[in-house]
Tab-separated table of C-alpha atoms in Angstrom:
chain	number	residue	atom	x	y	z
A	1	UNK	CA	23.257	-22.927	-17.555
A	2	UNK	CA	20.405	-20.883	-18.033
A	3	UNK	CA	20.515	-16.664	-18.127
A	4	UNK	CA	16.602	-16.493	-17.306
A	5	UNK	CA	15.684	-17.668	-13.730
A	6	UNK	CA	12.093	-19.081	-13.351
A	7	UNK	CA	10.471	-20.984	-9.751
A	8	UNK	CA	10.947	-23.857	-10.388
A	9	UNK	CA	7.182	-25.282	-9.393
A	10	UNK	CA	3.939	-23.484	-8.724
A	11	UNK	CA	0.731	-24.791	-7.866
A	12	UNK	CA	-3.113	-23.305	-7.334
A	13	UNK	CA	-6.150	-24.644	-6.859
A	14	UNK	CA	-9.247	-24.342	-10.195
A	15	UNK	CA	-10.255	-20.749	-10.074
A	16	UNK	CA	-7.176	-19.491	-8.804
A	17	UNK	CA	-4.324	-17.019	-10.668
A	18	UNK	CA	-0.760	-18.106	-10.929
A	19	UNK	CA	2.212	-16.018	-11.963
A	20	UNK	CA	5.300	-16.853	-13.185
A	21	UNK	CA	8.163	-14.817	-12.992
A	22	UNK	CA	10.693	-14.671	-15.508
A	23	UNK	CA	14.110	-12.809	-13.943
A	24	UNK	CA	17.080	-11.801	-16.736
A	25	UNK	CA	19.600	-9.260	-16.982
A	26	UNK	CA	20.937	-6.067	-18.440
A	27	UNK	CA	22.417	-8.245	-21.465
A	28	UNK	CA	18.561	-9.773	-22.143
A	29	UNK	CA	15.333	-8.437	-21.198
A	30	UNK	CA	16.603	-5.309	-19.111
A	31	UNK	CA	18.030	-4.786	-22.790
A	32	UNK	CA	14.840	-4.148	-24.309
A	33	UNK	CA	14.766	-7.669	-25.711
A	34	UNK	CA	11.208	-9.331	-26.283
A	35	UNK	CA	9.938	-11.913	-23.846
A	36	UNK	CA	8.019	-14.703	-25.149
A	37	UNK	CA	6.538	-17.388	-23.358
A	38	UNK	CA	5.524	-21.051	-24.221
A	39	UNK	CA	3.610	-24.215	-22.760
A	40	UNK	CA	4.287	-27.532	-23.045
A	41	UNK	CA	1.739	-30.277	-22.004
A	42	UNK	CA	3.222	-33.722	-21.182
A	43	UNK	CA	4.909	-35.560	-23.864
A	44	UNK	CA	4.609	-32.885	-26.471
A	45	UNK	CA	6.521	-29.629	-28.286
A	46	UNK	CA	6.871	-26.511	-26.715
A	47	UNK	CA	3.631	-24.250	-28.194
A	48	UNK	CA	3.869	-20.534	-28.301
A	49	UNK	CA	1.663	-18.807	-25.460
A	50	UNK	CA	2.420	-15.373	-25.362
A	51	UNK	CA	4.773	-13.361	-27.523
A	52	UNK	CA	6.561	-9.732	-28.091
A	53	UNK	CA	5.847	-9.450	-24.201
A	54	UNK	CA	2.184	-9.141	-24.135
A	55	UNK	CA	0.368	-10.891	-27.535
A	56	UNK	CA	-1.360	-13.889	-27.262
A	57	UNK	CA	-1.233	-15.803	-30.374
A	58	UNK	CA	-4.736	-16.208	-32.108
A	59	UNK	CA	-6.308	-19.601	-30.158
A	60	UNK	CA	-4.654	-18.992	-27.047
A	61	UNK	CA	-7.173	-18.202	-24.313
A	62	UNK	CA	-7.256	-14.757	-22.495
A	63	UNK	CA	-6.516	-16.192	-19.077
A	64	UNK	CA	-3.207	-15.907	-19.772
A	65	UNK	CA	-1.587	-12.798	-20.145
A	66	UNK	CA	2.069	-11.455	-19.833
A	67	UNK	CA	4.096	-8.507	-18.996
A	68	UNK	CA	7.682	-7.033	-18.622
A	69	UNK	CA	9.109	-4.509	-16.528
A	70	UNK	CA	12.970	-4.173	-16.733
A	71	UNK	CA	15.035	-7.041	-16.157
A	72	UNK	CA	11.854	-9.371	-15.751
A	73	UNK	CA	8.885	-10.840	-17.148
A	74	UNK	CA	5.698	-12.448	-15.769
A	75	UNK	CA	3.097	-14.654	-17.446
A	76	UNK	CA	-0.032	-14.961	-15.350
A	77	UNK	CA	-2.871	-17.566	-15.563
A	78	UNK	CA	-6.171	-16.366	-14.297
A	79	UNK	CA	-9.078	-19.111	-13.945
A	80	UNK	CA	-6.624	-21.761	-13.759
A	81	UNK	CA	-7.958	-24.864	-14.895
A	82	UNK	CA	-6.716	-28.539	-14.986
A	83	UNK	CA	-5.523	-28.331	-18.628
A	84	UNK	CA	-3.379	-25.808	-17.809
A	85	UNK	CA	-0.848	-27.978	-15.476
A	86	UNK	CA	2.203	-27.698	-17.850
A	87	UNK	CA	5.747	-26.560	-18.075
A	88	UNK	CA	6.285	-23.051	-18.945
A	89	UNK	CA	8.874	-21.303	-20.328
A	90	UNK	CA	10.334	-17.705	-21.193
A	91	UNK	CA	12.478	-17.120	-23.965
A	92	UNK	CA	14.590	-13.660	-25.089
A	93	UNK	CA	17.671	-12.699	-27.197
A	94	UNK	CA	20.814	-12.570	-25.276
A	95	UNK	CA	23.675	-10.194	-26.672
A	96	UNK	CA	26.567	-11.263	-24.483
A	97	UNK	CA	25.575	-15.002	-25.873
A	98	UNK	CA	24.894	-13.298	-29.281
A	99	UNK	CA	22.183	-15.955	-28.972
A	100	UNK	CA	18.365	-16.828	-28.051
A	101	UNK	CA	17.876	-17.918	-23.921
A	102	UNK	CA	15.184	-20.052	-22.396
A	103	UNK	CA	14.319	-19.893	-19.192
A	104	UNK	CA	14.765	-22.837	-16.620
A	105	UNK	CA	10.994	-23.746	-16.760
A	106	UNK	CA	7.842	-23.706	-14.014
A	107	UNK	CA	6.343	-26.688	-13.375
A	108	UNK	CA	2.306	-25.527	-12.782
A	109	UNK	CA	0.186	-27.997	-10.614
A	110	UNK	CA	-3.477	-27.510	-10.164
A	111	UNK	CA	-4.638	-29.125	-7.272
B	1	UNK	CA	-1.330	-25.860	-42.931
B	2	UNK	CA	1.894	-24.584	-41.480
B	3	UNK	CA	3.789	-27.418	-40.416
B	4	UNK	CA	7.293	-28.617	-39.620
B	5	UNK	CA	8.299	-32.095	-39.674
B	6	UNK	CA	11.595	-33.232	-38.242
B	7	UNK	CA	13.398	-36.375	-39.159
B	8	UNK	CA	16.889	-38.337	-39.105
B	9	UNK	CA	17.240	-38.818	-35.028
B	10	UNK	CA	18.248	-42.327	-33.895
B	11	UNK	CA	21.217	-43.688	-31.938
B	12	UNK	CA	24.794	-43.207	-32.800
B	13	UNK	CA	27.905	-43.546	-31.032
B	14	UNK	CA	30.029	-41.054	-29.268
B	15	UNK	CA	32.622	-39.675	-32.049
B	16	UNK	CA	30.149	-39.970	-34.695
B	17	UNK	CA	28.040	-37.734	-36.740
B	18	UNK	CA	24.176	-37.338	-37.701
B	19	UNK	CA	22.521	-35.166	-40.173
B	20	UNK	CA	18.715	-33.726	-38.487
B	21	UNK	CA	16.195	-32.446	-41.511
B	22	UNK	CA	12.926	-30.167	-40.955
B	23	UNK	CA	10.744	-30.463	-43.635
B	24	UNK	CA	8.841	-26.899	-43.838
B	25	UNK	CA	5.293	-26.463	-45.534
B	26	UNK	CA	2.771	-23.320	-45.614
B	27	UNK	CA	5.544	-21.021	-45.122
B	28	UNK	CA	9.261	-20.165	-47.178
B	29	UNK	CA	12.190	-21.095	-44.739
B	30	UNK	CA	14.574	-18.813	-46.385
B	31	UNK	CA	12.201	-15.807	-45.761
B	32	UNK	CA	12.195	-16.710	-42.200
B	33	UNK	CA	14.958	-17.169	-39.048
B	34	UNK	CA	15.109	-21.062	-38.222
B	35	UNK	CA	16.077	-22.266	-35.366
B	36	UNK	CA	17.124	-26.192	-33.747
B	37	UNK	CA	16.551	-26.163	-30.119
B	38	UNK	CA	16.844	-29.302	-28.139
B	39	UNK	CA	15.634	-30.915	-24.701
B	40	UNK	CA	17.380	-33.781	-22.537
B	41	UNK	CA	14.848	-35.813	-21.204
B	42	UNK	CA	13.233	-34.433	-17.977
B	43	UNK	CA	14.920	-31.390	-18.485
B	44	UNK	CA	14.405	-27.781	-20.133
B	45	UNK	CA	14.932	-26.079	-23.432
B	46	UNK	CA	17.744	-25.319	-25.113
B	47	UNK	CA	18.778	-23.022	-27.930
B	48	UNK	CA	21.483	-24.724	-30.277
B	49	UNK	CA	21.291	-22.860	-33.483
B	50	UNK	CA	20.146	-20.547	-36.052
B	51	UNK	CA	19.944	-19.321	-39.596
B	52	UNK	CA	18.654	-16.321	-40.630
B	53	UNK	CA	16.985	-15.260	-43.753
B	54	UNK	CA	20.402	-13.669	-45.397
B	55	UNK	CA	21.853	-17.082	-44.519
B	56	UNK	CA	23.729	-15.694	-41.345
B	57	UNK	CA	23.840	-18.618	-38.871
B	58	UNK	CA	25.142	-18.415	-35.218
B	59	UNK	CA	25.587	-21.482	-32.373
B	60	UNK	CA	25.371	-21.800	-28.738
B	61	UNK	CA	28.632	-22.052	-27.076
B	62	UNK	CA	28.087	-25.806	-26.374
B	63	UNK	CA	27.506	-26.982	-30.080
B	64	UNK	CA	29.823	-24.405	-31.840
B	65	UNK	CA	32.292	-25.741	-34.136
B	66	UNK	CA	30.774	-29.335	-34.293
B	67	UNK	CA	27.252	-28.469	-35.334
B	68	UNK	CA	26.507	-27.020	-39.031
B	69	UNK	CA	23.154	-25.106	-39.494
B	70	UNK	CA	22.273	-25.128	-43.477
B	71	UNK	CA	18.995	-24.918	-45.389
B	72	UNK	CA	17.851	-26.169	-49.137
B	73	UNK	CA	15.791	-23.565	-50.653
B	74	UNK	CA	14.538	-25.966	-53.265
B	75	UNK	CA	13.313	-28.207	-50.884
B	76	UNK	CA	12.213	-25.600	-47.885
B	77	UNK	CA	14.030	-27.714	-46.013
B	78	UNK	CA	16.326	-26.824	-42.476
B	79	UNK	CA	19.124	-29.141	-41.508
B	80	UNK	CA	21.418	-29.631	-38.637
B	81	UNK	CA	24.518	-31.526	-39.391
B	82	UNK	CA	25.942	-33.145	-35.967
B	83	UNK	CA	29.224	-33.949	-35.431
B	84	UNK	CA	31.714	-35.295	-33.190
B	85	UNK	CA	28.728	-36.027	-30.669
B	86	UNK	CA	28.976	-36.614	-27.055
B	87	UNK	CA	26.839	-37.898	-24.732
B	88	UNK	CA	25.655	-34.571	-23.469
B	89	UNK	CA	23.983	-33.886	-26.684
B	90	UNK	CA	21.290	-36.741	-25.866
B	91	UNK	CA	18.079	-34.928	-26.668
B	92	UNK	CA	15.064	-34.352	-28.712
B	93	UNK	CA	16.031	-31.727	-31.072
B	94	UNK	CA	13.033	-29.393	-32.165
B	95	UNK	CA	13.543	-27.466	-34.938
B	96	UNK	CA	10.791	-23.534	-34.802
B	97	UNK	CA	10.431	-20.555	-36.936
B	98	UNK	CA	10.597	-17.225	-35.576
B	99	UNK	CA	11.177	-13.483	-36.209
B	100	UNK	CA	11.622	-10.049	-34.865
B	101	UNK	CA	9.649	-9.596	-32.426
B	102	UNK	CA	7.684	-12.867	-32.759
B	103	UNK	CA	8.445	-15.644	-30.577
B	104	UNK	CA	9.215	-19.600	-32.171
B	105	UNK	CA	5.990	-21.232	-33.821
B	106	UNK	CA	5.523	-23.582	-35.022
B	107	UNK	CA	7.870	-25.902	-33.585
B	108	UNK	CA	8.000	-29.781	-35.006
B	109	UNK	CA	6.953	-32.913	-33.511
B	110	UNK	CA	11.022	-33.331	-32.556
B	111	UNK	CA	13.541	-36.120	-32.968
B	112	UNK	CA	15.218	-38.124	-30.834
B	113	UNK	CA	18.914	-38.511	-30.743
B	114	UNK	CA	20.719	-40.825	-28.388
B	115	UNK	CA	24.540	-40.590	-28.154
B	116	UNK	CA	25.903	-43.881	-26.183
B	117	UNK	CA	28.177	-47.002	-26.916
């Protein structure tokens, strides 16, 4: 059972921006915890998208972005394009769990 | 190259045990927090375990108590020893570095473990 709440499935058309929302508690992000956020294409391992809240690993395009405001956390695509239909997920620290959270996932469809 | 390779998955019985490795190279795993996080098929991620670099280790609630975290310096390898498995525990197990303030990258190619009679 997962502490971070994501939709589970979002969908735009090429061109269009997508966000995701990422929704916690005071025990996670609303703790001051980072948010980090990953994509994972079909068939492969998670790969690190955006992390600390708001860095985008060197490689990672700068259509996506991400941002946190007290118990949440958004990543938004901008320009979406057909490579980008993946799974996403947020990820924090959790000190109730003493222990690192993932969030349930987003299924992005570009139609 | 920094690269993690994971190996040992394969199918074992309810009751029984397994022993997951993550070959590390480009990086030290003891200067680093190491994590195992695994996936059920068609569903999402989750965090099972991890070892810091003072060799502090913590579990999820699910896996504590059957799973052991360890690492071999020597080898800059990560394992996870499994056991008393259940079927629940059916996943691909990833094993990721990470730090303060840095999220988990690079995560391995994952191995597949299959808990059934």
């Amino acid at each position: 059972q997962s502490v971070l709440t994501q939709p589970p499935s979002m969908s735009g058309a090429p061109g269009q921006r997508v966000t995701i929302s990422c929704t916690g508690s005071s025990s996670n992000i609303g703790a001051g915890y980072d948010v980090h956020w990953y994509q994972q294409l079909p068939g492969t391992a998670p790969k690190l998208l955006i992390s600390g809240n708001d860095n985008r690993p060197s490689g990672v395009p700068d259509r996506f972005s991400g941002s946190k405001s007290g118990t949440s956390a958004s990543l938004a695509i901008t320009g979406l394009q057909a490579e980008d239909e993946a799974d996403y997920y947020c990820q924090s620290y959790d000190s109730s769990l003493s222990g690192y959270v993932f969030g349930t996932g987003t299924k992005v469809t570009v139609l | 190259e920094v690269q993690l390779v994971e190996s040992g998955g394969g199918l074992v019985q309810p009751g029984g045990s397994l022993r997951l490795s993550c070959a590390a190279s480009g990086f030290t795993v003891s200067s680093n927090y190491m994590s195992w996080v695994r996936q059920a098929l068609g569903k999402g991620l989750e965090w099972v375990s991890v070892i810091y670099g003072d060799g502090s280790t913590n579990y999820a609630g699910s896996v504590k108590g059957r799973f052991t975290i360890s690492r071999d310096n020597s080898k800059n390898t990560l394992y996870l020893q499994m056991n008393s498995l259940r079927a629940e525990d059916t996943a691909v197990y990833y094993c990721a570095r990470h730090n303060i303030g840095w999220g988990f990258d690079p995560w391995g190619q994952g191995t597949l473990v299959t808990v059934s009679s």
